[in-house]
XYZ file of C-alpha atoms in Angstrom:
404
model
C 0.278 -0.529 0.034
C 2.719 2.309 1.317
C 4.446 2.103 -2.025
C 1.599 2.399 -4.293
C 0.688 5.386 -2.248
C 4.582 6.339 -2.588
C 4.008 5.775 -6.358
C 1.128 8.129 -6.361
C 3.147 11.383 -5.261
C 5.695 10.346 -7.977
C 3.306 11.328 -10.359
C 1.206 14.091 -9.462
C 5.176 15.112 -8.656
C 5.458 15.373 -12.049
C 2.575 16.461 -13.382
C 3.798 19.536 -11.337
C 6.911 19.730 -13.077
C 4.889 19.409 -16.648
C 2.219 22.203 -15.732
C 3.558 25.780 -17.606
C 3.852 29.038 -15.975
C 2.792 30.468 -19.283
C 0.060 29.811 -22.348
C 3.001 28.223 -24.615
C 0.341 27.817 -27.186
C -1.012 31.542 -26.778
C 2.185 33.113 -26.709
C 3.751 31.121 -29.800
C 0.570 32.632 -31.129
C 1.496 35.967 -30.643
C 5.093 35.909 -32.233
C 5.104 34.255 -34.955
C 1.954 36.742 -36.049
C 4.480 39.479 -34.981
C 7.149 37.618 -37.325
C 4.906 37.292 -40.428
C 4.169 40.815 -39.856
C 7.332 42.158 -39.766
C 8.884 40.681 -42.969
C 4.798 41.186 -44.355
C 5.673 44.986 -43.357
C 9.259 45.214 -45.348
C 7.862 43.300 -48.352
C 4.429 45.181 -48.437
C 7.119 48.582 -48.836
C 9.525 47.628 -51.314
C 7.418 48.383 -54.804
C 8.213 51.882 -56.935
C 7.426 54.308 -54.950
C 10.606 53.521 -52.148
C 13.024 52.065 -54.396
C 13.004 55.721 -56.032
C 13.094 56.860 -52.750
C 16.405 55.446 -51.224
C 15.873 54.740 -47.320
C 11.387 54.910 -47.769
C 11.230 51.260 -47.306
C 14.031 49.958 -44.531
C 12.632 53.180 -42.196
C 9.275 51.816 -41.935
C 10.934 48.862 -40.728
C 12.927 50.346 -38.282
C 10.051 52.023 -37.034
C 8.212 48.267 -37.061
C 10.716 46.404 -35.463
C 10.524 49.516 -32.184
C 6.832 49.318 -32.549
C 7.617 45.049 -31.768
C 9.857 45.742 -29.317
C 7.822 47.662 -27.323
C 5.175 45.700 -27.635
C 7.297 42.687 -26.637
C 8.847 44.850 -23.390
C 5.125 45.761 -22.668
C 4.088 42.054 -23.037
C 6.548 40.997 -20.430
C 4.893 43.604 -18.002
C 1.388 42.756 -18.399
C 2.954 38.880 -18.177
C 5.113 39.570 -14.887
C 1.502 42.438 -12.946
C -0.929 39.691 -11.384
C -4.243 41.027 -13.075
C -6.196 41.704 -10.543
C -4.011 44.309 -9.175
C -5.801 46.081 -11.925
C -9.372 45.906 -10.291
C -7.894 48.895 -8.251
C -6.619 51.581 -11.645
C -10.178 50.761 -13.925
C -11.154 54.469 -12.954
C -8.763 56.213 -13.084
C -7.710 54.494 -16.417
C -10.983 55.210 -18.076
C -10.376 58.933 -17.247
C -7.004 58.867 -18.705
C -8.530 57.583 -21.836
C -11.174 59.482 -21.381
C -8.929 62.758 -20.853
C -6.827 61.983 -23.945
C -9.419 61.657 -26.419
C -10.727 64.775 -25.790
C -7.032 66.420 -25.944
C -7.523 64.770 -29.478
C -10.071 67.260 -30.788
C -7.813 69.982 -29.500
C -4.649 69.364 -30.001
C -4.827 66.459 -31.923
C -2.668 65.946 -35.366
C -5.193 65.408 -38.555
C -4.322 63.161 -41.372
C -6.455 61.735 -44.431
C -9.117 63.673 -43.372
C -9.631 62.198 -39.663
C -7.996 63.988 -36.101
C -6.440 60.932 -34.660
C -3.482 60.816 -32.802
C -1.267 62.853 -30.556
C 2.416 63.690 -31.466
C 4.616 63.229 -29.067
C 7.960 64.102 -29.271
C 9.256 60.852 -31.119
C 5.837 59.146 -31.909
C 2.631 59.378 -32.538
C 0.261 58.271 -29.713
C -3.849 56.962 -30.568
C -6.051 56.765 -27.867
C -8.908 55.501 -29.985
C -6.352 51.659 -29.985
C -6.238 52.301 -25.474
C -10.124 53.425 -25.632
C -10.924 49.443 -26.458
C -8.615 48.270 -24.040
C -9.678 50.095 -20.754
C -13.706 49.899 -22.223
C -13.315 46.178 -21.371
C -11.436 46.401 -18.689
C -13.802 48.745 -17.021
C -16.935 45.901 -18.779
C -14.607 43.378 -16.641
C -15.031 44.941 -13.521
C -18.262 45.728 -14.145
C -19.844 43.226 -14.457
C -17.907 40.494 -12.090
C -18.903 43.375 -8.790
C -22.707 42.940 -10.441
C -23.174 39.462 -10.352
C -26.809 38.018 -10.661
C -27.943 41.686 -10.674
C -27.394 42.350 -14.436
C -30.236 40.598 -14.861
C -31.728 43.669 -13.737
C -31.907 47.129 -16.892
C -31.349 50.026 -13.662
C -28.090 47.534 -13.698
C -26.732 45.663 -17.182
C -27.820 48.598 -19.530
C -27.787 52.153 -18.201
C -24.067 52.693 -17.271
C -22.394 50.710 -19.608
C -24.750 52.441 -21.577
C -23.321 55.389 -20.560
C -19.915 54.950 -21.085
C -20.071 53.416 -24.201
C -21.595 56.263 -25.361
C -19.430 58.522 -23.632
C -16.332 56.730 -25.450
C -18.545 56.497 -29.425
C -19.433 60.615 -29.215
C -15.762 61.105 -28.544
C -14.592 58.641 -31.388
C -17.277 59.927 -33.474
C -15.477 63.739 -33.432
C -12.039 62.200 -34.912
C -14.302 60.721 -36.790
C -13.058 57.014 -36.180
C -16.473 55.452 -36.636
C -14.663 51.692 -36.964
C -13.620 51.974 -33.378
C -16.756 52.966 -32.440
C -18.392 49.773 -33.890
C -15.954 47.572 -31.714
C -17.068 49.456 -28.868
C -20.714 48.841 -29.200
C -20.098 44.821 -30.281
C -17.665 43.942 -27.118
C -20.143 45.736 -24.350
C -23.478 43.484 -26.034
C -21.676 40.471 -27.018
C -20.273 40.985 -22.988
C -23.416 41.714 -21.087
C -24.842 38.909 -22.884
C -21.894 36.142 -21.327
C -22.711 37.839 -18.285
C -26.993 36.981 -18.332
C -27.845 39.628 -19.275
C -31.675 39.123 -20.603
C -31.943 38.611 -23.841
C -34.642 40.848 -24.609
C -32.714 44.398 -23.057
C -30.013 43.670 -25.278
C -32.061 43.177 -28.223
C -33.468 46.184 -27.498
C -31.412 48.547 -27.332
C -29.436 46.012 -30.058
C -31.804 47.024 -32.265
C -31.868 50.565 -31.013
C -27.706 50.895 -32.356
C -28.721 49.390 -35.883
C -30.949 52.727 -36.207
C -28.480 54.804 -34.935
C -25.849 53.476 -37.343
C -28.280 54.044 -39.951
C -28.769 57.666 -39.252
C -24.908 57.815 -38.805
C -24.302 56.681 -42.122
C -27.057 58.368 -43.878
C -26.161 61.750 -42.796
C -22.760 62.062 -43.016
C -21.200 62.290 -46.887
C -18.429 60.623 -46.661
C -19.717 57.510 -45.268
C -22.849 56.590 -47.261
C -20.054 57.295 -50.202
C -18.491 53.998 -48.405
C -20.811 52.104 -48.304
C -22.100 52.829 -51.570
C -18.843 52.230 -52.940
C -18.487 49.438 -51.107
C -21.636 47.823 -52.547
C -20.033 47.619 -56.313
C -15.949 48.604 -55.521
C -15.715 48.376 -59.445
C -17.790 50.799 -60.691
C -16.081 53.270 -58.394
C -12.414 51.911 -59.349
C -10.871 54.838 -60.162
C -11.660 56.477 -57.050
C -12.993 55.625 -54.033
C -13.168 52.122 -54.847
C -9.476 51.732 -55.828
C -7.961 50.061 -52.159
C -11.267 47.514 -52.513
C -10.475 46.406 -55.698
C -6.514 46.877 -55.852
C -7.537 44.384 -52.264
C -8.827 41.643 -54.856
C -6.292 41.954 -57.791
C -3.935 41.023 -54.733
C -5.995 38.455 -53.443
C -6.816 37.465 -56.851
C -3.158 37.194 -58.059
C -1.883 35.236 -55.079
C -3.482 31.891 -55.835
C -2.436 28.989 -53.564
C 0.972 29.777 -53.152
C 1.636 33.581 -53.579
C 3.880 34.990 -56.044
C 7.236 34.972 -53.108
C 7.734 37.932 -51.529
C 9.077 40.322 -52.645
C 6.909 40.420 -55.563
C 3.375 40.718 -56.383
C 2.092 43.754 -59.083
C 0.012 45.550 -56.787
C 2.182 45.464 -54.147
C 5.481 45.684 -56.524
C 4.187 49.138 -58.550
C 2.351 50.706 -55.459
C -1.081 49.762 -56.784
C -2.336 48.707 -53.024
C -2.358 51.992 -51.131
C -2.020 51.235 -46.869
C -0.641 47.700 -48.442
C 1.985 47.572 -44.972
C -1.077 48.582 -42.557
C -5.591 48.229 -43.385
C -4.435 45.828 -46.585
C -1.528 43.892 -44.906
C -3.958 40.802 -45.452
C -4.009 41.843 -49.242
C -0.031 41.534 -49.450
C 0.073 38.321 -48.335
C -2.639 36.763 -50.268
C -1.328 37.773 -53.210
C 3.093 37.257 -52.102
C 2.530 34.099 -49.782
C -1.067 33.345 -51.478
C -3.991 31.258 -49.925
C -1.442 28.910 -47.494
C -0.003 32.648 -46.061
C -3.932 33.393 -45.216
C -5.014 30.486 -43.410
C -1.408 30.244 -41.277
C -2.664 33.690 -40.293
C -6.486 32.879 -39.798
C -4.932 29.669 -37.957
C -2.818 31.546 -36.131
C -5.402 34.101 -34.957
C -8.025 30.807 -34.583
C -5.512 29.273 -31.884
C -5.693 32.631 -29.789
C -9.432 32.237 -29.383
C -9.419 29.383 -28.466
C -6.622 29.785 -25.681
C -7.837 33.033 -24.716
C -12.314 31.169 -24.201
C -10.448 28.019 -22.644
C -8.188 30.688 -20.185
C -12.283 32.414 -19.789
C -13.132 29.221 -18.654
C -11.248 27.871 -16.448
C -9.961 31.524 -14.757
C -10.133 31.768 -11.028
C -13.133 34.335 -10.779
C -15.346 36.957 -12.175
C -13.161 39.161 -13.049
C -10.764 36.885 -14.958
C -13.336 35.156 -16.842
C -14.807 38.776 -18.111
C -10.890 39.786 -18.501
C -10.190 37.101 -20.028
C -12.963 36.899 -22.571
C -13.175 40.934 -23.006
C -9.815 40.496 -24.494
C -9.792 37.548 -26.938
C -12.599 38.658 -28.123
C -11.289 42.106 -29.060
C -8.158 41.237 -30.458
C -10.072 38.618 -32.633
C -13.441 40.631 -33.493
C -10.415 43.229 -34.822
C -8.236 40.886 -36.807
C -11.643 39.069 -37.580
C -13.219 42.639 -39.359
C -9.391 43.655 -41.174
C -10.369 40.537 -43.096
C -13.604 40.458 -44.079
C -12.224 44.476 -45.460
C -10.046 42.818 -46.678
C -11.713 40.904 -48.991
C -13.870 43.891 -49.127
C -16.686 41.497 -47.301
C -17.768 44.662 -44.921
C -16.809 48.250 -46.453
C -13.182 49.862 -45.358
C -12.779 50.858 -41.320
C -9.779 52.341 -40.683
C -8.538 48.780 -38.330
C -5.238 47.311 -38.176
C -4.817 43.395 -38.436
C -3.580 42.621 -34.679
C 0.629 41.520 -34.372
C 0.939 41.668 -38.638
C -0.554 45.448 -39.464
C 2.208 48.716 -39.348
C 0.909 50.480 -36.797
C 2.683 51.630 -33.067
C -0.839 52.021 -31.053
C -2.227 49.020 -31.753
C 0.843 46.233 -31.052
C 1.129 48.064 -27.844
C -2.164 47.817 -27.247
C -2.717 44.864 -28.546
C 0.721 43.388 -26.667
C -0.112 44.692 -23.430
C -3.533 42.750 -23.392
C -2.043 39.706 -24.345
C 0.409 40.422 -21.800
C -2.431 40.465 -19.233
C -4.663 37.923 -20.813
C -1.043 35.263 -20.085
C -1.218 36.671 -16.835
C -4.842 35.345 -15.767
C -3.403 31.626 -17.419
C -0.083 31.623 -14.739
C -2.798 32.376 -12.486
C -4.706 28.585 -13.578
C -1.669 27.549 -13.635
C -0.569 27.975 -10.432
C -4.299 26.808 -9.068
C -3.920 23.943 -9.985
C 0.220 23.316 -9.266
C -1.714 23.898 -5.910
C -4.275 21.624 -5.705
C -2.350 19.330 -7.300
C 0.493 20.309 -4.099
C -2.036 19.659 -1.642
C -2.823 16.507 -3.416
C 0.495 15.558 -2.679
C 1.763 17.003 0.449
C -1.833 17.926 2.375
C -2.002 19.578 5.310
C -0.817 18.245 8.368
C -4.749 17.170 10.476
C -5.456 17.377 14.151
C -6.149 14.706 16.216
C -9.614 13.470 16.622
C -11.486 15.583 19.766
C -11.341 11.606 22.336
C -7.176 11.147 21.429
C -6.857 14.993 22.647
C -9.067 14.365 25.560
C -7.261 11.047 26.820
């Protein structure tokens, strides 16, 4: 009997040693996306315009490598800080991001008919990217705090809609319609997962769709974008130019692509924003369907590992935070990919970890770091359970023995 118990103890200790401190699959997926993004950003910037101006392509690569390096620092910080500490900082973070969004309206840098960036010495920041993660933190904290009361209308809908509306007003003033859509989808999905009545979500969902139609109909730029999306080839020399070029790039890549550094749309510079919003089109042209499939599989791995973390988290805050971060990354990736294949109108959202863009890289990396912190907490819990099995706590004497 003693020998069997000793063998069981050794087996449990082996299991403890095999438990990894972090989710390796999640971490490797992110690192691989960063690697693919670095190669494709450089490949997307080597075309006739950059070749005729020495250093432009390499300067973009250097900036992107700086973004990746800083993103890895943010990832490690998010990973090392216990995620529960962020509960005490939710409202300061929320207030700080709202303040930055207000500063953008007053002092922001304008580019492409939009004012979305704050110019700082050496780099620009885009507060709208921070707003997404700040809103996820707020929702996770609020939903975990409310618990079963989330079934009530005044508890579930009113406070979260108020904060979301404030963010949307500031984002639409830039204008940034894509971020506004992401915020709304985040809120309703997380409310549904938390247990809010479907009737409330449906009611406000219909109201949100109506307001979105009004925002499009009453804005000539958004309306023109939708009309162009419905018939991009009819507007291929103006508003539909990006969508048509994206379709040509994806279609010409075939199964295996035209090889890195090659491709008619990339080499000629006919594909605008190839290193940012339409990086997937560059992947499709140069690496083909297999390259696009690789990117989709890596994001699928992030989705699966994130959902697993949400299901096994040790508290409600961790569950909602893991789900919100996973939803944020996956939702933005899905929207970017649908834009690239012209399933939806252009939104101006980057492909996380792949596209060129400092603010997106830092925020997404930090978010994944927090998600890895949650997975670490899950694994620590498993180790403690197994340790208790191997070395159970000493039990005091029976009452009658103590009396004796």
